[in-house]
Short mmCIF file of C-alpha atoms and ligand atoms in Angstrom, two decimals:
data_model
loop_
_atom_site.label_atom_id
_atom_site.label_comp_id
_atom_site.label_asym_id
_atom_site.label_seq_id
_atom_site.Cartn_x
_atom_site.Cartn_y
_atom_site.Cartn_z
CA MET A 1 -75.79 -40.71 19.04
CA LYS A 2 -79.84 -40.72 18.06
CA LEU A 3 -82.57 -39.01 19.46
CA GLY A 4 -85.44 -40.10 20.51
CA ILE A 5 -88.07 -38.13 19.10
CA GLY A 6 -89.05 -36.73 23.01
CA ALA A 7 -85.56 -35.39 22.35
CA ARG A 8 -86.13 -33.98 19.15
CA ILE A 9 -89.89 -32.48 19.55
CA THR A 10 -88.55 -30.39 22.45
CA ALA A 11 -84.86 -29.61 21.14
CA LEU A 12 -86.97 -27.94 18.14
CA PHE A 13 -89.23 -26.01 20.46
CA GLY A 14 -86.29 -25.24 22.22
CA LEU A 15 -84.99 -24.71 18.40
CA GLY A 16 -88.12 -22.90 17.92
CA ALA A 17 -87.89 -20.18 20.63
CA LEU A 18 -84.80 -19.79 20.56
CA VAL A 19 -84.03 -17.72 17.12
CA LEU A 20 -87.82 -16.38 17.59
CA SER A 21 -86.38 -14.69 20.85
CA ILE A 22 -83.13 -13.38 18.62
CA LEU A 23 -85.24 -12.36 15.57
CA MET A 24 -87.41 -10.33 18.46
CA GLY A 25 -85.34 -9.22 20.39
CA GLY A 26 -82.99 -7.79 17.54
CA LEU A 27 -85.00 -6.38 15.71
CA SER A 28 -86.64 -4.31 19.18
CA TYR A 29 -83.00 -3.73 19.71
CA PHE A 30 -81.89 -2.26 17.05
CA THR A 31 -85.29 -0.33 16.36
CA THR A 32 -85.01 1.15 19.19
CA ARG A 33 -82.09 2.87 18.89
CA HIS A 34 -82.52 4.57 16.09
CA PHE A 35 -84.97 6.02 16.61
CA LEU A 36 -83.17 6.93 20.15
CA LEU A 37 -79.35 7.79 18.83
CA ALA A 38 -81.78 9.80 15.47
CA GLY A 39 -83.86 12.42 18.76
CA ARG A 40 -80.55 12.30 20.50
CA GLU A 41 -78.62 13.90 16.92
CA THR A 42 -81.92 16.28 15.90
CA ALA A 43 -81.89 17.67 19.50
CA ALA A 44 -78.10 18.16 19.23
CA GLN A 45 -78.00 19.30 15.69
CA HIS A 46 -80.95 22.38 16.57
CA GLN A 47 -78.05 23.24 20.13
CA ALA A 48 -75.41 23.54 18.19
CA PHE A 49 -76.19 26.08 15.06
CA ALA A 50 -78.16 27.73 17.84
CA ASN A 51 -75.11 28.14 19.51
CA ALA A 52 -72.67 28.96 15.79
CA VAL A 53 -74.81 31.70 15.92
CA LEU A 54 -74.85 33.07 19.56
CA VAL A 55 -71.12 32.59 18.78
CA ARG A 56 -71.04 34.70 15.64
CA THR A 57 -72.51 37.38 17.64
CA SER A 58 -70.64 37.30 20.07
CA LEU A 59 -66.76 37.45 17.71
CA LEU A 60 -68.37 40.31 15.13
CA GLY A 61 -69.41 41.90 18.53
CA GLY A 62 -65.20 41.84 18.99
CA ASP A 63 -65.81 39.69 21.68
CA THR A 64 -62.23 37.47 22.21
CA HIS A 65 -63.01 35.76 25.27
CA TYR A 66 -63.14 32.92 23.62
CA VAL A 67 -62.62 30.70 26.55
CA THR A 68 -64.98 32.29 28.44
CA LEU A 69 -67.84 32.38 26.21
CA LEU A 70 -66.88 28.77 25.46
CA THR A 71 -67.77 28.01 29.06
CA SER A 72 -70.79 30.46 29.19
CA ILE A 73 -72.60 28.66 26.49
CA ASP A 74 -71.47 24.64 27.86
CA ALA A 75 -73.45 25.94 31.89
CA GLY A 76 -75.74 22.91 32.80
CA THR A 77 -75.29 21.50 28.90
CA GLY A 78 -73.34 18.78 29.27
CA ALA A 79 -71.59 19.27 26.45
CA HIS A 80 -68.48 20.70 25.63
CA SER A 81 -68.02 23.18 22.67
CA VAL A 82 -64.92 23.68 20.43
CA LEU A 83 -63.95 27.15 18.22
CA TYR A 84 -61.65 26.64 15.71
CA HIS A 85 -60.21 30.37 14.68
CA GLN A 86 -58.76 31.84 12.05
CA SER A 87 -57.73 34.69 12.95
CA THR A 88 -56.02 37.36 10.08
CA ALA A 89 -52.86 37.79 12.50
CA ARG A 90 -52.09 34.00 12.24
CA ARG A 91 -51.18 31.58 9.70
CA ARG A 92 -52.72 28.53 11.04
CA ALA A 93 -56.27 28.19 12.56
CA GLN A 94 -56.97 28.45 17.15
CA VAL A 95 -58.35 26.72 19.18
CA TYR A 96 -59.82 27.24 21.82
CA VAL A 97 -61.95 25.16 24.17
CA SER A 98 -64.36 25.15 25.98
CA SER A 99 -62.97 22.55 29.00
CA LEU A 100 -60.26 19.42 29.83
CA SER A 101 -62.18 17.68 29.06
CA VAL A 102 -61.61 17.74 24.89
CA ASN A 103 -59.37 18.16 22.23
CA ALA A 104 -58.97 19.68 19.42
CA SER A 105 -57.92 15.41 18.78
CA SER A 106 -61.69 14.83 20.03
CA ILE A 107 -62.97 15.86 16.83
CA PRO A 108 -62.78 12.53 14.45
CA THR A 109 -60.47 14.04 11.52
CA LYS A 110 -62.82 13.88 8.30
CA LEU A 111 -65.21 15.49 10.16
CA ARG A 112 -63.31 18.53 10.83
CA GLU A 113 -62.18 18.71 6.90
CA VAL A 114 -65.84 18.96 6.30
CA VAL A 115 -66.43 21.78 8.47
CA LEU A 116 -63.02 23.76 7.85
CA ALA A 117 -64.23 23.46 3.95
CA GLY A 118 -67.86 25.10 4.70
CA THR A 119 -70.36 22.36 5.20
CA ALA A 120 -72.09 21.88 8.49
CA ALA A 121 -71.45 18.06 9.63
CA THR A 122 -73.06 15.55 12.00
CA GLN A 123 -70.66 12.02 13.26
CA THR A 124 -71.75 9.77 16.01
CA TYR A 125 -68.73 8.30 17.22
CA ARG A 126 -67.28 5.88 20.22
CA SER A 127 -64.60 7.84 21.55
CA ALA A 128 -60.94 6.96 22.38
CA GLN A 129 -62.79 6.44 26.02
CA GLY A 130 -64.97 4.19 24.80
CA THR A 131 -68.28 5.86 24.99
CA SER A 132 -70.36 7.26 23.09
CA GLU A 133 -70.14 10.58 21.80
CA ILE A 134 -72.39 12.79 19.28
CA VAL A 135 -69.87 15.99 17.58
CA VAL A 136 -71.78 17.92 16.11
CA GLY A 137 -70.23 20.38 13.41
CA VAL A 138 -70.67 24.62 12.12
CA PRO A 139 -68.69 26.25 9.80
CA VAL A 140 -69.04 31.11 10.02
CA PRO A 141 -67.08 31.82 7.72
CA SER A 142 -68.66 35.33 8.67
CA VAL A 143 -65.97 35.57 11.29
CA GLN A 144 -63.45 33.08 9.74
CA ALA A 145 -64.62 30.20 12.83
CA ALA A 146 -65.85 26.31 12.76
CA TYR A 147 -68.11 26.08 16.24
CA PHE A 148 -68.24 22.52 16.88
CA GLU A 149 -69.65 20.88 20.14
CA VAL A 150 -69.17 17.48 22.06
CA PHE A 151 -72.29 15.48 22.99
CA ASP A 152 -71.84 12.47 25.96
CA LEU A 153 -74.19 9.76 25.46
CA SER A 154 -73.29 8.02 27.59
CA ASP A 155 -76.42 7.47 29.64
CA LEU A 156 -77.66 6.50 25.94
CA ASP A 157 -75.22 3.69 26.23
CA HIS A 158 -76.61 3.10 29.31
CA THR A 159 -80.13 2.49 28.89
CA LEU A 160 -78.85 0.40 25.45
CA ARG A 161 -77.28 -1.74 28.39
CA VAL A 162 -80.18 -2.03 29.90
CA LEU A 163 -81.87 -3.01 26.97
CA GLY A 164 -80.49 -5.53 25.90
CA LEU A 165 -79.43 -7.81 28.85
CA THR A 166 -83.73 -7.04 29.77
CA LEU A 167 -84.15 -8.75 26.22
CA PHE A 168 -81.18 -10.93 26.30
CA GLY A 169 -82.84 -12.23 30.10
CA ALA A 170 -86.27 -12.62 27.85
CA GLY A 171 -84.98 -14.07 24.99
CA VAL A 172 -83.55 -16.85 27.90
CA VAL A 173 -86.63 -17.30 29.84
CA THR A 174 -88.88 -18.09 26.16
CA THR A 175 -85.73 -20.41 25.04
CA ILE A 176 -86.72 -22.21 28.19
CA LEU A 177 -90.09 -21.24 28.40
CA GLY A 178 -90.17 -23.29 24.07
CA ILE A 179 -87.54 -26.83 25.57
CA SER A 180 -90.30 -27.21 28.43
CA LEU A 181 -93.17 -26.40 26.08
CA GLY A 182 -91.93 -29.01 24.36
CA ARG A 183 -90.52 -31.35 27.09
CA PHE A 184 -94.77 -31.59 27.38
CA ALA A 185 -95.72 -31.65 23.93
CA SER A 186 -93.83 -34.45 23.87
CA VAL A 187 -94.97 -36.35 27.17
CA ARG A 188 -98.69 -35.43 26.63
CA SER A 189 -98.83 -36.41 22.31
CA LEU A 190 -96.13 -39.66 23.55
CA ARG A 191 -98.90 -41.06 26.22
CA PRO A 192 -101.26 -42.95 24.42
CA LEU A 193 -97.47 -44.93 22.90
CA ALA A 194 -96.37 -45.81 26.23
CA ASP A 195 -100.12 -47.22 26.93
CA VAL A 196 -99.54 -49.15 23.42
CA SER A 197 -96.32 -50.56 24.70
CA ARG A 198 -96.90 -51.56 28.33
CA ALA A 199 -99.67 -53.31 27.12
CA ALA A 200 -97.33 -55.16 24.46
CA GLY A 201 -95.27 -55.80 27.79
CA ALA A 202 -97.44 -57.20 29.44
CA ILE A 203 -98.80 -59.33 26.57
CA ALA A 204 -95.07 -60.47 27.09
CA GLY A 205 -94.86 -61.15 30.08
CA GLY A 206 -98.62 -63.95 29.05
CA GLU A 207 -101.09 -61.15 30.34
CA LEU A 208 -102.57 -62.69 26.80
CA ASP A 209 -106.53 -60.66 28.39
CA THR A 210 -104.46 -57.15 27.70
CA ARG A 211 -106.22 -54.83 25.63
CA LEU A 212 -105.71 -50.97 25.26
CA ASP A 213 -109.17 -49.19 25.83
CA PRO A 214 -110.70 -48.36 22.62
CA ASP A 215 -112.74 -45.33 23.55
CA ALA A 216 -110.03 -43.68 25.53
CA ALA A 217 -107.55 -44.13 22.81
CA ASP A 218 -106.90 -40.56 21.01
CA PRO A 219 -108.79 -40.17 17.77
CA ASP A 220 -105.28 -40.05 15.77
CA LEU A 221 -103.93 -43.40 16.97
CA GLU A 222 -107.62 -45.21 17.14
CA GLY A 223 -106.43 -47.84 13.47
CA LEU A 224 -103.43 -48.08 15.87
CA THR A 225 -105.55 -49.50 18.38
CA ILE A 226 -107.28 -51.53 16.58
CA SER A 227 -105.32 -53.00 14.89
CA PHE A 228 -103.24 -53.73 18.15
CA ASN A 229 -105.83 -55.02 19.68
CA ALA A 230 -106.91 -57.49 16.36
CA MET A 231 -103.49 -58.51 16.63
CA VAL A 232 -103.58 -59.64 20.46
CA ASP A 233 -107.01 -61.34 20.59
CA GLN A 234 -105.24 -63.15 17.14
CA LEU A 235 -102.44 -63.89 18.73
CA GLN A 236 -104.53 -65.89 21.46
CA GLU A 237 -106.29 -66.74 19.98
CA ARG A 238 -103.65 -69.11 18.47
CA ILE A 239 -101.49 -69.56 21.77
CA GLU A 240 -105.00 -70.88 22.68
CA ARG A 241 -105.09 -73.57 20.02
CA GLU A 242 -101.95 -74.25 20.06
CA ALA A 243 -102.21 -74.94 24.13
CA ARG A 244 -105.20 -76.67 23.30
CA PHE A 245 -104.01 -78.84 21.07
CA ASN A 246 -101.09 -80.25 23.35
CA SER A 247 -103.21 -80.54 25.66
CA ASP A 248 -105.42 -83.13 23.51
CA VAL A 249 -102.39 -84.83 21.67
CA SER A 250 -101.61 -85.82 25.24
CA HIS A 251 -104.38 -87.19 26.35
CA GLU A 252 -104.97 -89.07 23.78
CA LEU A 253 -102.07 -90.50 23.24
CA ARG A 254 -102.19 -91.16 27.14
CA SER A 255 -105.26 -93.86 27.02
CA PRO A 256 -103.37 -96.61 23.30
CA LEU A 257 -100.33 -95.81 26.35
CA THR A 258 -102.24 -97.11 29.49
CA THR A 259 -103.29 -100.88 26.46
CA LEU A 260 -99.56 -101.01 26.12
CA ALA A 261 -98.65 -100.99 29.58
CA ALA A 262 -100.70 -102.83 30.59
CA SER A 263 -100.41 -105.85 27.53
CA LEU A 264 -96.37 -105.04 28.88
CA GLU A 265 -97.78 -106.27 31.82
CA VAL A 266 -98.87 -109.64 31.34
CA LEU A 267 -95.93 -110.37 28.92
CA GLU A 268 -93.39 -109.45 31.39
CA ARG A 269 -95.49 -111.84 33.61
CA ASP A 270 -93.83 -114.66 30.92
CA ARG A 271 -90.98 -112.82 31.20
CA ASP A 272 -89.08 -116.28 32.28
CA THR A 273 -90.48 -118.10 29.25
CA LEU A 274 -89.15 -115.86 26.42
CA PRO A 275 -85.67 -116.78 25.01
CA ALA A 276 -83.13 -115.03 25.85
CA ARG A 277 -82.87 -111.96 22.81
CA SER A 278 -86.92 -111.54 22.65
CA GLN A 279 -86.05 -110.90 27.17
CA ARG A 280 -84.07 -107.90 26.55
CA ALA A 281 -86.84 -106.91 23.78
CA LEU A 282 -89.19 -106.83 26.55
CA GLN A 283 -86.86 -104.44 28.62
CA LEU A 284 -85.44 -102.13 26.64
CA LEU A 285 -89.14 -101.97 25.37
CA SER A 286 -90.27 -101.53 28.35
CA ASP A 287 -87.78 -98.70 29.76
CA ASP A 288 -89.51 -96.75 26.99
CA LEU A 289 -92.45 -97.47 27.58
CA HIS A 290 -92.18 -96.20 31.17
CA ARG A 291 -90.13 -93.18 29.39
CA PHE A 292 -92.98 -91.74 27.04
CA GLN A 293 -95.11 -92.13 29.68
CA ARG A 294 -93.35 -89.84 31.40
CA MET A 295 -93.46 -87.51 28.99
CA VAL A 296 -97.19 -87.19 27.98
CA GLY A 297 -98.08 -86.50 32.03
CA ASP A 298 -95.16 -84.52 31.64
CA LEU A 299 -96.30 -82.93 28.24
CA LEU A 300 -99.90 -83.05 29.86
CA GLU A 301 -98.72 -81.21 33.27
CA MET A 302 -97.23 -78.27 31.39
CA SER A 303 -99.99 -77.36 28.66
CA ARG A 304 -102.19 -77.75 32.08
CA ALA A 305 -100.05 -74.97 33.23
CA ASP A 306 -99.84 -73.06 29.98
CA ALA A 307 -103.33 -73.29 29.45
CA GLY A 308 -104.87 -72.64 32.62
CA SER A 309 -102.63 -70.23 34.61
CA VAL A 310 -105.65 -69.06 35.47
CA ASP A 311 -107.35 -71.77 37.65
CA VAL A 312 -104.74 -70.93 39.96
CA PHE A 313 -106.19 -70.97 44.10
CA LEU A 314 -103.27 -70.23 46.37
CA GLU A 315 -103.50 -70.78 50.33
CA GLU A 316 -102.42 -69.24 52.89
CA VAL A 317 -99.60 -71.96 54.74
CA ASN A 318 -97.35 -72.31 57.02
CA VAL A 319 -94.05 -72.77 55.59
CA SER A 320 -92.70 -74.73 57.77
CA GLU A 321 -95.33 -77.07 57.44
CA LEU A 322 -95.67 -76.95 54.04
CA VAL A 323 -91.61 -78.19 53.37
CA ARG A 324 -92.07 -80.46 55.95
CA ARG A 325 -95.00 -82.19 54.55
CA SER A 326 -94.68 -82.15 50.18
CA VAL A 327 -90.98 -84.44 51.16
CA GLU A 328 -93.35 -86.79 53.62
CA ALA A 329 -95.96 -87.16 50.23
CA GLY A 330 -93.69 -86.27 47.71
CA PHE A 331 -91.71 -88.94 49.12
CA GLY A 332 -94.11 -91.43 49.13
CA HIS A 333 -95.54 -90.65 45.38
CA MET A 334 -91.80 -90.21 43.35
CA ASP A 335 -91.29 -92.06 40.71
CA GLY A 336 -89.62 -95.53 42.14
CA HIS A 337 -87.03 -93.95 44.36
CA GLY A 338 -88.24 -93.06 47.70
CA HIS A 339 -87.07 -95.72 49.64
CA GLY A 340 -85.70 -95.90 52.87
CA ALA A 341 -86.88 -92.54 55.09
CA PRO A 342 -87.94 -89.35 53.76
CA PRO A 343 -84.17 -86.65 53.94
CA GLU A 344 -85.09 -84.68 57.14
CA VAL A 345 -85.91 -80.85 56.71
CA ARG A 346 -84.01 -78.34 58.67
CA ILE A 347 -86.10 -75.45 59.23
CA ASP A 348 -83.83 -72.40 60.74
CA PRO A 349 -85.86 -71.11 63.75
CA ALA A 350 -86.59 -67.21 62.21
CA VAL A 351 -88.50 -68.73 59.87
CA GLN A 352 -90.90 -71.69 61.42
CA SER A 353 -94.63 -69.16 61.31
CA TRP A 354 -94.17 -68.28 58.04
CA ARG A 355 -96.29 -67.56 55.94
CA VAL A 356 -96.98 -68.06 52.02
CA GLY A 357 -99.29 -68.63 49.80
CA VAL A 358 -98.87 -71.32 48.03
CA ASP A 359 -101.20 -73.95 45.07
CA LYS A 360 -99.80 -77.18 47.56
CA ARG A 361 -100.40 -79.44 44.68
CA ARG A 362 -97.69 -77.93 42.54
CA PHE A 363 -95.94 -77.47 45.73
CA GLU A 364 -95.51 -81.32 46.50
CA ARG A 365 -95.24 -81.68 42.50
CA VAL A 366 -91.67 -79.43 42.61
CA MET A 367 -90.47 -80.62 45.60
CA VAL A 368 -91.22 -84.26 44.24
CA ASN A 369 -89.34 -83.25 40.88
CA LEU A 370 -86.57 -81.90 42.90
CA MET A 371 -85.96 -84.56 45.65
CA GLU A 372 -85.83 -87.35 42.04
CA ASN A 373 -83.87 -84.78 40.28
CA ALA A 374 -81.67 -85.33 42.72
CA SER A 375 -81.41 -89.42 43.00
CA HIS A 376 -81.57 -89.58 39.28
CA TYR A 377 -78.76 -87.75 39.48
CA GLY A 378 -76.80 -86.84 42.46
CA GLY A 379 -76.77 -89.49 44.52
CA GLY A 380 -80.14 -88.83 46.63
CA VAL A 381 -80.79 -85.65 48.53
CA THR A 382 -78.15 -84.92 51.37
CA GLU A 383 -80.37 -81.93 53.33
CA ILE A 384 -82.91 -79.26 52.74
CA ALA A 385 -83.45 -76.44 54.14
CA VAL A 386 -85.96 -73.59 54.76
CA GLY A 387 -84.31 -70.45 55.30
CA PRO A 388 -84.81 -66.82 55.18
CA GLY A 389 -84.08 -65.33 51.75
CA GLU A 390 -83.09 -61.50 49.59
CA GLY A 391 -86.16 -58.94 50.53
CA GLU A 392 -89.82 -60.46 51.80
CA GLN A 393 -88.35 -63.61 50.48
CA VAL A 394 -88.63 -67.86 52.06
CA GLU A 395 -86.29 -69.98 50.46
CA VAL A 396 -86.05 -73.59 50.77
CA THR A 397 -83.11 -75.03 49.27
CA VAL A 398 -82.56 -78.66 48.33
CA ASP A 399 -78.76 -79.67 48.37
CA ASP A 400 -77.63 -83.09 46.73
CA ALA A 401 -73.87 -85.09 46.46
CA GLY A 402 -73.78 -85.16 42.96
CA PRO A 403 -72.29 -84.21 40.58
CA GLY A 404 -73.11 -80.40 40.59
CA ILE A 405 -75.22 -78.48 36.80
CA ASP A 406 -71.70 -75.83 35.43
CA PRO A 407 -72.86 -73.15 36.08
CA GLN A 408 -73.17 -72.19 32.07
CA GLU A 409 -76.08 -74.23 32.24
CA ARG A 410 -77.76 -73.13 35.47
CA THR A 411 -80.17 -71.33 33.50
CA LYS A 412 -80.87 -73.28 31.22
CA VAL A 413 -81.73 -76.50 32.61
CA PHE A 414 -85.02 -74.94 33.41
CA GLU A 415 -85.44 -75.16 29.68
CA ARG A 416 -88.10 -76.73 28.41
CA PHE A 417 -86.72 -80.87 27.12
CA TYR A 418 -83.08 -79.51 28.53
CA ARG A 419 -81.31 -82.19 29.33
CA GLY A 420 -77.87 -81.19 30.05
CA SER A 421 -74.63 -82.81 30.07
CA ALA A 422 -75.10 -84.68 32.48
CA SER A 423 -78.14 -87.06 30.36
CA GLY A 424 -75.05 -89.22 29.36
CA ARG A 425 -74.09 -89.67 33.35
CA ARG A 426 -78.14 -90.52 33.94
CA GLY A 427 -78.18 -93.18 36.59
CA THR A 428 -82.06 -93.83 34.13
CA GLY A 429 -83.41 -93.79 31.08
CA THR A 430 -86.51 -91.62 32.13
CA GLY A 431 -85.00 -88.37 32.09
CA THR A 432 -87.19 -86.31 29.22
CA GLY A 433 -86.08 -82.65 30.35
CA LEU A 434 -88.46 -81.33 31.32
CA GLY A 435 -88.95 -82.10 35.80
CA LEU A 436 -86.82 -78.45 35.88
CA ALA A 437 -89.21 -76.44 33.25
CA LEU A 438 -92.15 -77.78 34.76
CA VAL A 439 -91.24 -77.07 38.84
CA ALA A 440 -89.99 -72.92 36.85
CA GLU A 441 -93.45 -72.93 35.53
CA HIS A 442 -95.28 -74.06 38.53
CA MET A 443 -93.24 -71.22 40.77
CA HIS A 444 -93.33 -68.92 38.24
CA VAL A 445 -97.13 -69.87 38.90
CA MET A 446 -96.39 -68.94 42.43
CA GLN A 447 -95.36 -65.67 42.51
CA GLY A 448 -92.24 -67.59 43.33
CA ASP A 449 -88.81 -68.36 41.71
CA VAL A 450 -85.87 -71.10 41.50
CA ARG A 451 -82.28 -70.87 40.76
CA VAL A 452 -79.98 -73.47 41.01
CA GLU A 453 -76.52 -73.29 42.62
CA SER A 454 -73.56 -75.24 44.08
CA SER A 455 -74.51 -76.84 47.41
CA PRO A 456 -71.90 -77.31 50.24
CA ALA A 457 -71.43 -80.72 50.21
CA GLY A 458 -70.26 -80.82 46.83
CA GLY A 459 -73.26 -81.25 44.40
CA ALA A 460 -76.06 -78.99 43.23
CA ARG A 461 -78.72 -76.58 45.51
CA PHE A 462 -81.92 -75.16 43.75
CA VAL A 463 -83.17 -72.64 45.49
CA LEU A 464 -86.81 -71.92 45.57
CA SER A 465 -88.23 -68.30 47.00
CA LEU A 466 -91.11 -68.08 47.90
CA PRO A 467 -92.46 -64.36 48.93
CA VAL A 468 -93.83 -63.69 52.31
CA LEU A 469 -97.09 -62.94 53.32
CA SER A 470 -97.22 -62.81 57.10
CA ASN A 471 -94.80 -63.64 59.22
CA GLY A 472 -97.05 -63.95 62.24
CA ALA A 473 -98.75 -67.17 63.15
CA GLU A 474 -102.56 -67.18 62.03
CA PRO A 475 -104.55 -68.95 64.85
CA GLU A 476 -107.01 -70.68 63.36
CA GLY A 477 -106.92 -72.58 59.88
CA GLU A 478 -104.84 -74.99 57.97
CA PRO A 479 -101.13 -74.53 57.75
P1 ADP B 1 -85.26 -84.92 32.90
O1 ADP B 1 -86.26 -84.64 33.67
O2 ADP B 1 -83.68 -85.35 32.25
O3 ADP B 1 -84.24 -84.83 34.70
P2 ADP B 1 -84.94 -82.09 34.37
O4 ADP B 1 -85.66 -80.46 33.53
O5 ADP B 1 -85.20 -82.23 36.38
O6 ADP B 1 -85.48 -83.08 33.16
O7 ADP B 1 -83.53 -81.86 34.34
C1 ADP B 1 -82.56 -80.84 33.23
C2 ADP B 1 -80.71 -81.74 33.49
O8 ADP B 1 -80.80 -80.23 33.70
C3 ADP B 1 -80.75 -82.96 33.62
O9 ADP B 1 -80.70 -83.99 32.80
C4 ADP B 1 -79.69 -83.02 33.92
O10 ADP B 1 -79.04 -83.17 33.43
C5 ADP B 1 -79.56 -81.42 34.86
N1 ADP B 1 -80.09 -81.94 36.47
C6 ADP B 1 -81.10 -81.86 37.46
N2 ADP B 1 -80.70 -81.88 38.47
C7 ADP B 1 -79.09 -82.10 38.45
C8 ADP B 1 -79.33 -82.08 39.73
N3 ADP B 1 -79.25 -82.62 40.92
N4 ADP B 1 -77.18 -82.40 39.43
C9 ADP B 1 -76.27 -82.56 38.43
N5 ADP B 1 -77.84 -81.70 36.96
C10 ADP B 1 -79.01 -82.35 37.34
#
């Protein structure tokens, strides 16, 4: 798995803090331990030597109550004494101890041998019970004895354990602080990049006039800000130029097409006088010219929608009135298919008074397009209904009983120039593949959406959804 920059900065800070606290903690622990132990050893040695002198004096004075002597030496010190005495009567040395908690085996063998051989020695060790002890051995040759004193270090152990735990706790806190600092630093340092990606997202979403603020930008990112803005300037200019070009081309094509159409009309008037082959050619010419005109009209509208999503004028209107009127008016404008009565509009009582923000002209174009498609590909509209949608939305559905649209094609039909598998069974040759793309474009401009499903009548169901502005009847104003 690849870590992101933010995670890497955080990890680096955390690791740094961890290493630092291990080093500092370890250093403090071992230095403290060293000095405490050295102090205790020196004190132990002083005490043991003093006691050894006492033992020598007593033994020289002929005292034979060894245990009493040792007990009196230990009284109140917390240390324990062990005395090896080589009396002349026996061959083996006698061992006397001051307390039951020590015995001859409490003295490490090595140390005992060294001291019995005549050299004073000190050793710190861990006893079989797990407590630390210091033992100091002092030979007392003048009375053929060796005096050992065992000091308990469990208080020092305890102090060191508390110190260790404290340092460990401090290390954990430091590491957590390091991680938090890293998190903060990464968020801070990535913030300017978040602005850049937000701006790029907005541009990708069509807001071409989005720019980064060069004054607010981080000085280190000035270069990026400048080139980013320059890039977007160029992009915007290019897109606008292209849209203008498209619109100009469509405009330029319109007048020759009108001339052609007018000339064709003249020819058609004399159609009967023409031979059959010419009549057929004339028919083909007229069909294609008609289609060409539609396409140019659609292209013009598309380029206007591309270039001019700025000049949208959204009005707040009552949705049921809007749909009813658009269907009625649109039916009249339908491309040669508006015969008979316009389809009925069924309105869910729940949405009767809901209001939406639309551009009425665009909405009518959308309805015309869907009704035209239904009659081209689906044998006519079976039902138009208005009802509540998901969330704060109102939905307008246009159903037909035709072949419907394959699930795989349901997003593709909204692409420009897409004429799906149904184009083979087209009733007329006037399809351009732009109609549904325009529908989607218009709906997006009005903050709405369009999708296609299958209709209960067996054909296609186009669903337009629009955000609801309010669900109460406004007293004044138009529907
Ligand atoms: P066209 O100008 O070809 O009608 P559209 O964008 O309006 O372009 O439609 C794209 C394609 O979607 C059509 O060619 C057709 O295959 C399919 N289509 C559109 N409406 C329907 C419908 N009501 N029933 C079945 N297919 C449809």
